[in-house]
Amino acid sequence: MIEISSYHIQVLAFMGINIILAVSLNLINGFTGQFSLGHAGFMAIGAYTAAILTKACGWPFLLATLAGALLAFAFGLLLGIPILRLKGDYLAIATFGLSEIVRVAIVNFDDVTMKAATLVGLQDLVPKEITRGALGYPAIPEVKSLVWIYGWAFVTCLILRNIVRSSEGRAISSIGEDELAAESLGINTARYKTLSFAIGAFFAGVAGALFAHWVTYIKADLFKIDKSIEILLMVVLGGMGSLSGSVLGAVVLTLLPEYLRVFAQWRMVIYPILLILLMLTRPEGLLGRRELSTILGVLYTRAMGRGGPAPGNPPVAAE
Amino acid sequence: MSEFIQQLINGIALGSIYGLIAVGYTIVYGILGLINFAHGEIYMMGTFSAFLAVQFAKSKFGWEMGFFPALLIGMLGAAVLGVAIERIAYRPLRAKSAVPAVMLGLIGGGAAFMLLGGIMGHAGVHFGNPLALFVSTSVSSSSAVEKVEGAQIPALVSLAVWAMLAFGVYRLSKEKLAQRKKLKAGTLTALLTALGVSLLLQNLGIQMFGATPKSFPPLVEFYPYEFGSIILANQDMLIFGAMVVSMVVLQLIIYKTKIGKAMRAVAVDQDAARLMGVRLDFTISCAFAIGSSLAAIAGVLYAIRYTKIDPLMGALPGAKAFVAAVLGGIGNIPGAVVGGLIMGVTEALVVGYVSSTLRDAFAFGILILILLVKPTGLMGSNQPEKV
């Protein structure tokens, strides 16, 4: 029997948060095919909003989480409309820039609001410290509950699964397959791209709120590009366009750095090497576009002796 | 007014550095269509190789190395690294074979890395690099190990890592090579690989050199020329001059030499260029070497002007130089320089007149604005999308 310490629980909590992040990013990157490098920015928006609401305004946790997520959703919608006109590399860079701007905005938030308030003569009404700049936001009310985290993770997976299977989800997937073709079939690509971007942002906000209340101390530097890349890696490892793949990716990539702790400070050297090797050997990820249930189903039928080609994995034509 | 001119001077110096880095992005993008995210780290590694060379020459031979030898070593170091990265990480993404080269490259890279650590350790220059300790103890029984306890363990770990790598690549070459047709690696795969290389080099840098900033030796002494209240530093002039000279040389290479012609041909159409007898891989390697050595020039100049270097020094200038390249129209060399200058001047003016903490927000604000208004950049050409 493994003894469960607070360390194990912490890892489990981060795993749950990572599942939410990876699955929601997969909607944007995998299904819609829009390369976003800015997921950490939306996470930061959710984290800060929820933290400020519970601590300074005394809101209940669930309400604050929803508020943070809704603000992230609103930002996703607002920023998605202009940004998503870009494609490929350019979109990646623009989303990266956006999340950097969010970070810098959080750091400078107090200064700027104070100056603005002074300009219109409202300096007495505006609190001096809102985000506390680069020092970080301390002493957030603690909500250390795996039930909340895995509850949200379950809800996220459920909602995204239903979205993907709905007719809107098919429209979104068709954009991911071929944007030009989707557009020529009469799909309002701009609308669905923005929608999927905003829904992804919503759940990133949820994850941010959960994260903030677990660690009780956040600062803007936690939500740098590194975090976005980490989430992206989970999506890519699991397979773009596979929800269960993202869950798998999140689980593996949360545990892997913990196992690599044996290597002490060399862990962060080994980690990118493994990533490069993954990209060179299996660029489509562990599951590709398939779901775990499909694969298990195929294995089951094969085991039962009722072979036949696997759905979603057509036999390769003879060369 | 004089303050404005002063900020302009600062901005042009900074902008020249961004421009030099941006050219590397633009060359590689022009030829490969790949954003080389590791370019900022090549800039860092180039600077560090110059730094280590100066330290080494001083501690071993008592030679006070001058500006030009240090610059050349930095350029060489960066060029070797750039070519190695291309071979190991990027080439397998596009090539059918070249995997044996990857394997060789990895093993060679590991050996070179350990050798460097050994030489450095032997010369008594330690940067918290366990490999240095390992090799220095195996080469000669110096007392290096006693300095840091438990040094053998990290050394063994690093050996294990290289063994793992070699094994992985070996498997890759054996199994995948046979059935792999021309792999059209998607944007995502290429971009993630580049990000991985960037992450790897940053962390390798932290392990090798330590995370604390180092003081770069003043290879060119600061000397201010004063015009009234405006101060024009000789280092700023050196930076601008070096940028102009590099650009002239680069233009000559691209338009007057055979390899330059090959590079232009590959940029237009890879397959057609290959059919005409252009050695594709060699040309791409050359592009990486040129871009990387320009980044090293920028790095050494930056280190001389701003005196402090650290393993993460490449991240932000790298990102901003990328913005500069996009601003000027990616793939366009004069555009990259112009973009760099615009970025530098804007940043200096923001620092001078608005707020120094907002400088990065402005840089990325420019990026998003330019992408929305004119995604092909100021000097880029418009390419229609083909189905």
mmCIF file with all atom_site columns, N, CA, C and O in Angstrom, chain A residues 35 82 85-86 89-90 93 104 108 180 236 240 263 265-266 268-269 272-273 275 279-281 283 319, chain B residues 29 35 37 130 157 165 172 187-188 191-193 196 200 203-204 207 322 330 357-358 367 371-372 387:
data_model
loop_
_atom_site.group_PDB
_atom_site.id
_atom_site.type_symbol
_atom_site.label_atom_id
_atom_site.label_alt_id
_atom_site.label_comp_id
_atom_site.label_asym_id
_atom_site.label_entity_id
_atom_site.label_seq_id
_atom_site.pdbx_PDB_ins_code
_atom_site.Cartn_x
_atom_site.Cartn_y
_atom_site.Cartn_z
_atom_site.occupancy
_atom_site.B_iso_or_equiv
_atom_site.pdbx_formal_charge
_atom_site.auth_seq_id
_atom_site.auth_comp_id
_atom_site.auth_asym_id
_atom_site.auth_atom_id
_atom_site.pdbx_PDB_model_num
ATOM 1   N N  . PHE A 1 35  ? -4.103  27.214 -33.842 1.00 0.00 ? 35  PHE A N  1
ATOM 2   C CA . PHE A 1 35  ? -2.936  27.061 -32.994 1.00 0.00 ? 35  PHE A CA 1
ATOM 3   C C  . PHE A 1 35  ? -2.865  28.192 -31.970 1.00 0.00 ? 35  PHE A C  1
ATOM 4   O O  . PHE A 1 35  ? -2.472  29.292 -32.298 1.00 0.00 ? 35  PHE A O  1
ATOM 5   N N  . PRO A 1 82  ? -10.936 39.480 -33.673 1.00 0.00 ? 82  PRO A N  1
ATOM 6   C CA . PRO A 1 82  ? -9.875  39.945 -34.580 1.00 0.00 ? 82  PRO A CA 1
ATOM 7   C C  . PRO A 1 82  ? -8.741  38.934 -34.760 1.00 0.00 ? 82  PRO A C  1
ATOM 8   O O  . PRO A 1 82  ? -8.259  38.717 -35.874 1.00 0.00 ? 82  PRO A O  1
ATOM 9   N N  . ARG A 1 85  ? -8.575  35.772 -37.289 1.00 0.00 ? 85  ARG A N  1
ATOM 10  C CA . ARG A 1 85  ? -8.429  35.932 -38.742 1.00 0.00 ? 85  ARG A CA 1
ATOM 11  C C  . ARG A 1 85  ? -7.068  35.432 -39.181 1.00 0.00 ? 85  ARG A C  1
ATOM 12  O O  . ARG A 1 85  ? -6.855  35.137 -40.354 1.00 0.00 ? 85  ARG A O  1
ATOM 13  N N  . LEU A 1 86  ? -6.147  35.360 -38.235 1.00 0.00 ? 86  LEU A N  1
ATOM 14  C CA . LEU A 1 86  ? -4.798  34.905 -38.577 1.00 0.00 ? 86  LEU A CA 1
ATOM 15  C C  . LEU A 1 86  ? -4.758  33.381 -38.618 1.00 0.00 ? 86  LEU A C  1
ATOM 16  O O  . LEU A 1 86  ? -5.611  32.714 -38.052 1.00 0.00 ? 86  LEU A O  1
ATOM 17  N N  . ASP A 1 89  ? 1.327   29.858 -38.006 1.00 0.00 ? 89  ASP A N  1
ATOM 18  C CA . ASP A 1 89  ? 2.385   30.473 -37.204 1.00 0.00 ? 89  ASP A CA 1
ATOM 19  C C  . ASP A 1 89  ? 1.975   31.824 -36.657 1.00 0.00 ? 89  ASP A C  1
ATOM 20  O O  . ASP A 1 89  ? 2.238   32.166 -35.513 1.00 0.00 ? 89  ASP A O  1
ATOM 21  N N  . TYR A 1 90  ? 1.344   32.612 -37.516 1.00 0.00 ? 90  TYR A N  1
ATOM 22  C CA . TYR A 1 90  ? 1.010   33.975 -37.119 1.00 0.00 ? 90  TYR A CA 1
ATOM 23  C C  . TYR A 1 90  ? 0.031   33.975 -35.963 1.00 0.00 ? 90  TYR A C  1
ATOM 24  O O  . TYR A 1 90  ? 0.156   34.764 -35.027 1.00 0.00 ? 90  TYR A O  1
ATOM 25  N N  . ILE A 1 93  ? 1.867   33.132 -32.753 1.00 0.00 ? 93  ILE A N  1
ATOM 26  C CA . ILE A 1 93  ? 2.628   34.253 -32.220 1.00 0.00 ? 93  ILE A CA 1
ATOM 27  C C  . ILE A 1 93  ? 1.700   35.310 -31.626 1.00 0.00 ? 93  ILE A C  1
ATOM 28  O O  . ILE A 1 93  ? 1.975   35.886 -30.570 1.00 0.00 ? 93  ILE A O  1
ATOM 29  N N  . VAL A 1 104 ? 1.614   41.275 -18.452 1.00 0.00 ? 104 VAL A N  1
ATOM 30  C CA . VAL A 1 104 ? 2.121   42.616 -18.158 1.00 0.00 ? 104 VAL A CA 1
ATOM 31  C C  . VAL A 1 104 ? 1.002   43.497 -17.607 1.00 0.00 ? 104 VAL A C  1
ATOM 32  O O  . VAL A 1 104 ? 1.212   44.305 -16.702 1.00 0.00 ? 104 VAL A O  1
ATOM 33  N N  . ASN A 1 108 ? 0.972   45.564 -14.069 1.00 0.00 ? 108 ASN A N  1
ATOM 34  C CA . ASN A 1 108 ? 0.845   47.022 -14.019 1.00 0.00 ? 108 ASN A CA 1
ATOM 35  C C  . ASN A 1 108 ? -0.557  47.495 -13.680 1.00 0.00 ? 108 ASN A C  1
ATOM 36  O O  . ASN A 1 108 ? -0.832  48.689 -13.746 1.00 0.00 ? 108 ASN A O  1
ATOM 37  N N  . LEU A 1 180 ? -10.824 25.909 -45.616 1.00 0.00 ? 180 LEU A N  1
ATOM 38  C CA . LEU A 1 180 ? -11.381 26.414 -46.884 1.00 0.00 ? 180 LEU A CA 1
ATOM 39  C C  . LEU A 1 180 ? -12.595 25.594 -47.308 1.00 0.00 ? 180 LEU A C  1
ATOM 40  O O  . LEU A 1 180 ? -13.627 26.142 -47.719 1.00 0.00 ? 180 LEU A O  1
ATOM 41  N N  . VAL A 1 236 ? -0.677  17.674 -27.373 1.00 0.00 ? 236 VAL A N  1
ATOM 42  C CA . VAL A 1 236 ? 0.024   17.042 -28.487 1.00 0.00 ? 236 VAL A CA 1
ATOM 43  C C  . VAL A 1 236 ? 0.403   15.612 -28.132 1.00 0.00 ? 236 VAL A C  1
ATOM 44  O O  . VAL A 1 236 ? 0.270   14.708 -28.952 1.00 0.00 ? 236 VAL A O  1
ATOM 45  N N  . MET A 1 240 ? -3.913  15.340 -30.961 1.00 0.00 ? 240 MET A N  1
ATOM 46  C CA . MET A 1 240 ? -4.775  16.483 -31.266 1.00 0.00 ? 240 MET A CA 1
ATOM 47  C C  . MET A 1 240 ? -6.120  15.958 -31.740 1.00 0.00 ? 240 MET A C  1
ATOM 48  O O  . MET A 1 240 ? -6.182  15.122 -32.625 1.00 0.00 ? 240 MET A O  1
ATOM 49  N N  . PHE A 1 263 ? 16.280  12.902 -11.069 1.00 0.00 ? 263 PHE A N  1
ATOM 50  C CA . PHE A 1 263 ? 17.407  13.503 -11.778 1.00 0.00 ? 263 PHE A CA 1
ATOM 51  C C  . PHE A 1 263 ? 17.729  14.893 -11.265 1.00 0.00 ? 263 PHE A C  1
ATOM 52  O O  . PHE A 1 263 ? 18.522  15.594 -11.864 1.00 0.00 ? 263 PHE A O  1
ATOM 53  N N  . GLN A 1 265 ? 18.316  18.520 -10.677 1.00 0.00 ? 265 GLN A N  1
ATOM 54  C CA . GLN A 1 265 ? 18.225  19.725 -11.517 1.00 0.00 ? 265 GLN A CA 1
ATOM 55  C C  . GLN A 1 265 ? 18.301  19.422 -13.006 1.00 0.00 ? 265 GLN A C  1
ATOM 56  O O  . GLN A 1 265 ? 18.035  20.278 -13.822 1.00 0.00 ? 265 GLN A O  1
ATOM 57  N N  . TRP A 1 266 ? 18.656  18.192 -13.349 1.00 0.00 ? 266 TRP A N  1
ATOM 58  C CA . TRP A 1 266 ? 18.748  17.847 -14.781 1.00 0.00 ? 266 TRP A CA 1
ATOM 59  C C  . TRP A 1 266 ? 17.390  17.510 -15.379 1.00 0.00 ? 266 TRP A C  1
ATOM 60  O O  . TRP A 1 266 ? 17.264  17.250 -16.552 1.00 0.00 ? 266 TRP A O  1
ATOM 61  N N  . MET A 1 268 ? 14.818  19.339 -15.974 1.00 0.00 ? 268 MET A N  1
ATOM 62  C CA . MET A 1 268 ? 14.319  20.264 -16.976 1.00 0.00 ? 268 MET A CA 1
ATOM 63  C C  . MET A 1 268 ? 15.148  20.222 -18.257 1.00 0.00 ? 268 MET A C  1
ATOM 64  O O  . MET A 1 268 ? 14.842  20.890 -19.227 1.00 0.00 ? 268 MET A O  1
ATOM 65  N N  . VAL A 1 269 ? 16.259  19.482 -18.210 1.00 0.00 ? 269 VAL A N  1
ATOM 66  C CA . VAL A 1 269 ? 17.011  19.251 -19.451 1.00 0.00 ? 269 VAL A CA 1
ATOM 67  C C  . VAL A 1 269 ? 16.450  18.019 -20.155 1.00 0.00 ? 269 VAL A C  1
ATOM 68  O O  . VAL A 1 269 ? 16.300  17.986 -21.371 1.00 0.00 ? 269 VAL A O  1
ATOM 69  N N  . PRO A 1 272 ? 12.664  18.522 -22.113 1.00 0.00 ? 272 PRO A N  1
ATOM 70  C CA . PRO A 1 272 ? 12.583  18.916 -23.522 1.00 0.00 ? 272 PRO A CA 1
ATOM 71  C C  . PRO A 1 272 ? 13.187  17.909 -24.491 1.00 0.00 ? 272 PRO A C  1
ATOM 72  O O  . PRO A 1 272 ? 12.727  17.807 -25.629 1.00 0.00 ? 272 PRO A O  1
ATOM 73  N N  . ILE A 1 273 ? 14.197  17.146 -24.014 1.00 0.00 ? 273 ILE A N  1
ATOM 74  C CA . ILE A 1 273 ? 14.764  16.125 -24.909 1.00 0.00 ? 273 ILE A CA 1
ATOM 75  C C  . ILE A 1 273 ? 13.692  15.084 -25.236 1.00 0.00 ? 273 ILE A C  1
ATOM 76  O O  . ILE A 1 273 ? 13.514  14.676 -26.389 1.00 0.00 ? 273 ILE A O  1
ATOM 77  N N  . LEU A 1 275 ? 10.572  15.598 -25.237 1.00 0.00 ? 275 LEU A N  1
ATOM 78  C CA . LEU A 1 275 ? 9.613   16.254 -26.129 1.00 0.00 ? 275 LEU A CA 1
ATOM 79  C C  . LEU A 1 275 ? 10.086  16.205 -27.575 1.00 0.00 ? 275 LEU A C  1
ATOM 80  O O  . LEU A 1 275 ? 9.325   15.860 -28.488 1.00 0.00 ? 275 LEU A O  1
ATOM 81  N N  . MET A 1 279 ? 8.347   14.380 -30.794 1.00 0.00 ? 279 MET A N  1
ATOM 82  C CA . MET A 1 279 ? 7.988   15.054 -32.041 1.00 0.00 ? 279 MET A CA 1
ATOM 83  C C  . MET A 1 279 ? 8.596   14.351 -33.242 1.00 0.00 ? 279 MET A C  1
ATOM 84  O O  . MET A 1 279 ? 8.023   14.296 -34.320 1.00 0.00 ? 279 MET A O  1
ATOM 85  N N  . LEU A 1 280 ? 9.797   13.805 -33.047 1.00 0.00 ? 280 LEU A N  1
ATOM 86  C CA . LEU A 1 280 ? 10.462  13.151 -34.174 1.00 0.00 ? 280 LEU A CA 1
ATOM 87  C C  . LEU A 1 280 ? 9.905   11.754 -34.422 1.00 0.00 ? 280 LEU A C  1
ATOM 88  O O  . LEU A 1 280 ? 9.905   11.280 -35.551 1.00 0.00 ? 280 LEU A O  1
ATOM 89  N N  . THR A 1 281 ? 9.464   11.090 -33.344 1.00 0.00 ? 281 THR A N  1
ATOM 90  C CA . THR A 1 281 ? 9.060   9.703  -33.538 1.00 0.00 ? 281 THR A CA 1
ATOM 91  C C  . THR A 1 281 ? 7.551   9.553  -33.746 1.00 0.00 ? 281 THR A C  1
ATOM 92  O O  . THR A 1 281 ? 7.110   8.743  -34.531 1.00 0.00 ? 281 THR A O  1
ATOM 93  N N  . PRO A 1 283 ? 4.739   12.271 -34.177 1.00 0.00 ? 283 PRO A N  1
ATOM 94  C CA . PRO A 1 283 ? 4.208   13.637 -34.166 1.00 0.00 ? 283 PRO A CA 1
ATOM 95  C C  . PRO A 1 283 ? 2.697   13.690 -34.001 1.00 0.00 ? 283 PRO A C  1
ATOM 96  O O  . PRO A 1 283 ? 2.163   14.734 -33.638 1.00 0.00 ? 283 PRO A O  1
ATOM 97  N N  . GLU A 1 319 ? 1.035   -0.514 -51.212 1.00 0.00 ? 319 GLU A N  1
ATOM 98  C CA . GLU A 1 319 ? 1.864   0.412  -51.983 1.00 0.00 ? 319 GLU A CA 1
ATOM 99  C C  . GLU A 1 319 ? 2.610   -0.318 -53.069 1.00 0.00 ? 319 GLU A C  1
ATOM 100 O O  . GLU A 1 319 ? 3.010   -1.450 -52.883 1.00 0.00 ? 319 GLU A O  1
ATOM 101 N N  . TYR B 2 29  ? 13.249  31.538 -41.844 1.00 0.00 ? 29  TYR B N  1
ATOM 102 C CA . TYR B 2 29  ? 11.847  31.445 -42.258 1.00 0.00 ? 29  TYR B CA 1
ATOM 103 C C  . TYR B 2 29  ? 11.726  31.504 -43.773 1.00 0.00 ? 29  TYR B C  1
ATOM 104 O O  . TYR B 2 29  ? 10.950  30.774 -44.384 1.00 0.00 ? 29  TYR B O  1
ATOM 105 N N  . ILE B 2 35  ? 9.585   28.878 -37.999 1.00 0.00 ? 35  ILE B N  1
ATOM 106 C CA . ILE B 2 35  ? 9.985   29.862 -36.996 1.00 0.00 ? 35  ILE B CA 1
ATOM 107 C C  . ILE B 2 35  ? 10.939  29.182 -36.048 1.00 0.00 ? 35  ILE B C  1
ATOM 108 O O  . ILE B 2 35  ? 10.565  28.302 -35.292 1.00 0.00 ? 35  ILE B O  1
ATOM 109 N N  . PHE B 2 37  ? 12.305  29.021 -33.017 1.00 0.00 ? 37  PHE B N  1
ATOM 110 C CA . PHE B 2 37  ? 12.154  29.598 -31.686 1.00 0.00 ? 37  PHE B CA 1
ATOM 111 C C  . PHE B 2 37  ? 13.435  29.514 -30.877 1.00 0.00 ? 37  PHE B C  1
ATOM 112 O O  . PHE B 2 37  ? 13.586  30.211 -29.883 1.00 0.00 ? 37  PHE B O  1
ATOM 113 N N  . PRO B 2 130 ? 28.229  19.783 -13.754 1.00 0.00 ? 130 PRO B N  1
ATOM 114 C CA . PRO B 2 130 ? 28.719  18.509 -13.229 1.00 0.00 ? 130 PRO B CA 1
ATOM 115 C C  . PRO B 2 130 ? 29.554  17.750 -14.238 1.00 0.00 ? 130 PRO B C  1
ATOM 116 O O  . PRO B 2 130 ? 30.467  17.026 -13.869 1.00 0.00 ? 130 PRO B O  1
ATOM 117 N N  . VAL B 2 157 ? 24.211  10.473 -14.365 1.00 0.00 ? 157 VAL B N  1
ATOM 118 C CA . VAL B 2 157 ? 22.890  10.730 -14.916 1.00 0.00 ? 157 VAL B CA 1
ATOM 119 C C  . VAL B 2 157 ? 23.012  11.272 -16.329 1.00 0.00 ? 157 VAL B C  1
ATOM 120 O O  . VAL B 2 157 ? 22.322  10.839 -17.253 1.00 0.00 ? 157 VAL B O  1
ATOM 121 N N  . LEU B 2 165 ? 19.366  8.743  -25.246 1.00 0.00 ? 165 LEU B N  1
ATOM 122 C CA . LEU B 2 165 ? 19.155  9.486  -26.483 1.00 0.00 ? 165 LEU B CA 1
ATOM 123 C C  . LEU B 2 165 ? 19.650  8.697  -27.674 1.00 0.00 ? 165 LEU B C  1
ATOM 124 O O  . LEU B 2 165 ? 18.938  8.517  -28.663 1.00 0.00 ? 165 LEU B O  1
ATOM 125 N N  . LEU B 2 172 ? 14.772  4.806  -33.689 1.00 0.00 ? 172 LEU B N  1
ATOM 126 C CA . LEU B 2 172 ? 14.069  5.624  -34.660 1.00 0.00 ? 172 LEU B CA 1
ATOM 127 C C  . LEU B 2 172 ? 14.603  5.364  -36.059 1.00 0.00 ? 172 LEU B C  1
ATOM 128 O O  . LEU B 2 172 ? 13.850  5.161  -37.004 1.00 0.00 ? 172 LEU B O  1
ATOM 129 N N  . THR B 2 187 ? 2.859   22.421 -39.291 1.00 0.00 ? 187 THR B N  1
ATOM 130 C CA . THR B 2 187 ? 3.352   23.611 -38.612 1.00 0.00 ? 187 THR B CA 1
ATOM 131 C C  . THR B 2 187 ? 3.537   23.335 -37.127 1.00 0.00 ? 187 THR B C  1
ATOM 132 O O  . THR B 2 187 ? 4.527   23.708 -36.525 1.00 0.00 ? 187 THR B O  1
ATOM 133 N N  . LEU B 2 188 ? 2.551   22.639 -36.586 1.00 0.00 ? 188 LEU B N  1
ATOM 134 C CA . LEU B 2 188 ? 2.551   22.418 -35.149 1.00 0.00 ? 188 LEU B CA 1
ATOM 135 C C  . LEU B 2 188 ? 3.760   21.618 -34.717 1.00 0.00 ? 188 LEU B C  1
ATOM 136 O O  . LEU B 2 188 ? 4.447   21.976 -33.765 1.00 0.00 ? 188 LEU B O  1
ATOM 137 N N  . LEU B 2 191 ? 6.899   23.693 -35.003 1.00 0.00 ? 191 LEU B N  1
ATOM 138 C CA . LEU B 2 191 ? 6.922   24.763 -34.011 1.00 0.00 ? 191 LEU B CA 1
ATOM 139 C C  . LEU B 2 191 ? 7.224   24.195 -32.624 1.00 0.00 ? 191 LEU B C  1
ATOM 140 O O  . LEU B 2 191 ? 8.007   24.749 -31.861 1.00 0.00 ? 191 LEU B O  1
ATOM 141 N N  . LEU B 2 192 ? 6.595   23.044 -32.323 1.00 0.00 ? 192 LEU B N  1
ATOM 142 C CA . LEU B 2 192 ? 6.808   22.452 -31.001 1.00 0.00 ? 192 LEU B CA 1
ATOM 143 C C  . LEU B 2 192 ? 8.230   21.952 -30.854 1.00 0.00 ? 192 LEU B C  1
ATOM 144 O O  . LEU B 2 192 ? 8.826   22.063 -29.784 1.00 0.00 ? 192 LEU B O  1
ATOM 145 N N  . THR B 2 193 ? 8.775   21.394 -31.931 1.00 0.00 ? 193 THR B N  1
ATOM 146 C CA . THR B 2 193 ? 10.161  20.955 -31.875 1.00 0.00 ? 193 THR B CA 1
ATOM 147 C C  . THR B 2 193 ? 11.063  22.141 -31.580 1.00 0.00 ? 193 THR B C  1
ATOM 148 O O  . THR B 2 193 ? 11.963  22.069 -30.744 1.00 0.00 ? 193 THR B O  1
ATOM 149 N N  . GLY B 2 196 ? 10.781  23.072 -28.096 1.00 0.00 ? 196 GLY B N  1
ATOM 150 C CA . GLY B 2 196 ? 11.504  22.104 -27.275 1.00 0.00 ? 196 GLY B CA 1
ATOM 151 C C  . GLY B 2 196 ? 12.992  22.389 -27.266 1.00 0.00 ? 196 GLY B C  1
ATOM 152 O O  . GLY B 2 196 ? 13.628  22.371 -26.211 1.00 0.00 ? 196 GLY B O  1
ATOM 153 N N  . LEU B 2 200 ? 15.216  23.329 -24.088 1.00 0.00 ? 200 LEU B N  1
ATOM 154 C CA . LEU B 2 200 ? 16.384  22.501 -23.783 1.00 0.00 ? 200 LEU B CA 1
ATOM 155 C C  . LEU B 2 200 ? 17.623  23.375 -23.597 1.00 0.00 ? 200 LEU B C  1
ATOM 156 O O  . LEU B 2 200 ? 18.371  23.231 -22.634 1.00 0.00 ? 200 LEU B O  1
ATOM 157 N N  . ASN B 2 203 ? 17.600  25.425 -20.353 1.00 0.00 ? 203 ASN B N  1
ATOM 158 C CA . ASN B 2 203 ? 17.875  24.657 -19.146 1.00 0.00 ? 203 ASN B CA 1
ATOM 159 C C  . ASN B 2 203 ? 19.289  24.115 -19.130 1.00 0.00 ? 203 ASN B C  1
ATOM 160 O O  . ASN B 2 203 ? 19.923  24.051 -18.082 1.00 0.00 ? 203 ASN B O  1
ATOM 161 N N  . LEU B 2 204 ? 19.778  23.774 -20.324 1.00 0.00 ? 204 LEU B N  1
ATOM 162 C CA . LEU B 2 204 ? 21.171  23.354 -20.424 1.00 0.00 ? 204 LEU B CA 1
ATOM 163 C C  . LEU B 2 204 ? 22.074  24.509 -20.010 1.00 0.00 ? 204 LEU B C  1
ATOM 164 O O  . LEU B 2 204 ? 23.063  24.329 -19.296 1.00 0.00 ? 204 LEU B O  1
ATOM 165 N N  . GLN B 2 207 ? 22.120  24.848 -16.335 1.00 0.00 ? 207 GLN B N  1
ATOM 166 C CA . GLN B 2 207 ? 22.948  23.823 -15.705 1.00 0.00 ? 207 GLN B CA 1
ATOM 167 C C  . GLN B 2 207 ? 24.431  24.083 -15.917 1.00 0.00 ? 207 GLN B C  1
ATOM 168 O O  . GLN B 2 207 ? 25.239  23.849 -15.041 1.00 0.00 ? 207 GLN B O  1
ATOM 169 N N  . PHE B 2 322 ? 11.759  38.529 -33.065 1.00 0.00 ? 322 PHE B N  1
ATOM 170 C CA . PHE B 2 322 ? 10.786  37.871 -33.935 1.00 0.00 ? 322 PHE B CA 1
ATOM 171 C C  . PHE B 2 322 ? 9.693   38.850 -34.345 1.00 0.00 ? 322 PHE B C  1
ATOM 172 O O  . PHE B 2 322 ? 9.304   38.909 -35.510 1.00 0.00 ? 322 PHE B O  1
ATOM 173 N N  . ILE B 2 330 ? 8.207   38.972 -42.754 1.00 0.00 ? 330 ILE B N  1
ATOM 174 C CA . ILE B 2 330 ? 9.138   37.863 -42.507 1.00 0.00 ? 330 ILE B CA 1
ATOM 175 C C  . ILE B 2 330 ? 9.601   37.263 -43.830 1.00 0.00 ? 330 ILE B C  1
ATOM 176 O O  . ILE B 2 330 ? 8.828   37.117 -44.766 1.00 0.00 ? 330 ILE B O  1
ATOM 177 N N  . THR B 2 357 ? 8.042   49.485 -17.134 1.00 0.00 ? 357 THR B N  1
ATOM 178 C CA . THR B 2 357 ? 7.459   48.155 -16.959 1.00 0.00 ? 357 THR B CA 1
ATOM 179 C C  . THR B 2 357 ? 6.513   47.794 -18.105 1.00 0.00 ? 357 THR B C  1
ATOM 180 O O  . THR B 2 357 ? 6.150   46.651 -18.265 1.00 0.00 ? 357 THR B O  1
ATOM 181 N N  . LEU B 2 358 ? 6.143   48.796 -18.885 1.00 0.00 ? 358 LEU B N  1
ATOM 182 C CA . LEU B 2 358 ? 5.187   48.520 -19.959 1.00 0.00 ? 358 LEU B CA 1
ATOM 183 C C  . LEU B 2 358 ? 5.866   48.227 -21.292 1.00 0.00 ? 358 LEU B C  1
ATOM 184 O O  . LEU B 2 358 ? 5.199   48.020 -22.300 1.00 0.00 ? 358 LEU B O  1
ATOM 185 N N  . LEU B 2 367 ? 3.064   43.910 -32.324 1.00 0.00 ? 367 LEU B N  1
ATOM 186 C CA . LEU B 2 367 ? 2.952   42.660 -33.071 1.00 0.00 ? 367 LEU B CA 1
ATOM 187 C C  . LEU B 2 367 ? 1.504   42.386 -33.459 1.00 0.00 ? 367 LEU B C  1
ATOM 188 O O  . LEU B 2 367 ? 1.199   42.122 -34.623 1.00 0.00 ? 367 LEU B O  1
ATOM 189 N N  . LEU B 2 371 ? -0.099  42.425 -37.175 1.00 0.00 ? 371 LEU B N  1
ATOM 190 C CA . LEU B 2 371 ? -0.675  41.199 -37.718 1.00 0.00 ? 371 LEU B CA 1
ATOM 191 C C  . LEU B 2 371 ? -2.113  41.424 -38.181 1.00 0.00 ? 371 LEU B C  1
ATOM 192 O O  . LEU B 2 371 ? -2.559  40.836 -39.160 1.00 0.00 ? 371 LEU B O  1
ATOM 193 N N  . LEU B 2 372 ? -2.824  42.292 -37.461 1.00 0.00 ? 372 LEU B N  1
ATOM 194 C CA . LEU B 2 372 ? -4.207  42.514 -37.824 1.00 0.00 ? 372 LEU B CA 1
ATOM 195 C C  . LEU B 2 372 ? -4.333  43.429 -39.029 1.00 0.00 ? 372 LEU B C  1
ATOM 196 O O  . LEU B 2 372 ? -5.200  43.251 -39.879 1.00 0.00 ? 372 LEU B O  1
ATOM 197 N N  . VAL B 2 387 ? -5.160  26.293 -52.576 1.00 0.00 ? 387 VAL B N  1
ATOM 198 C CA . VAL B 2 387 ? -5.879  25.152 -52.010 1.00 0.00 ? 387 VAL B CA 1
ATOM 199 C C  . VAL B 2 387 ? -5.119  23.871 -52.341 1.00 0.00 ? 387 VAL B C  1
ATOM 200 O O  . VAL B 2 387 ? -4.726  23.678 -53.482 1.00 0.00 ? 387 VAL B O  1
#
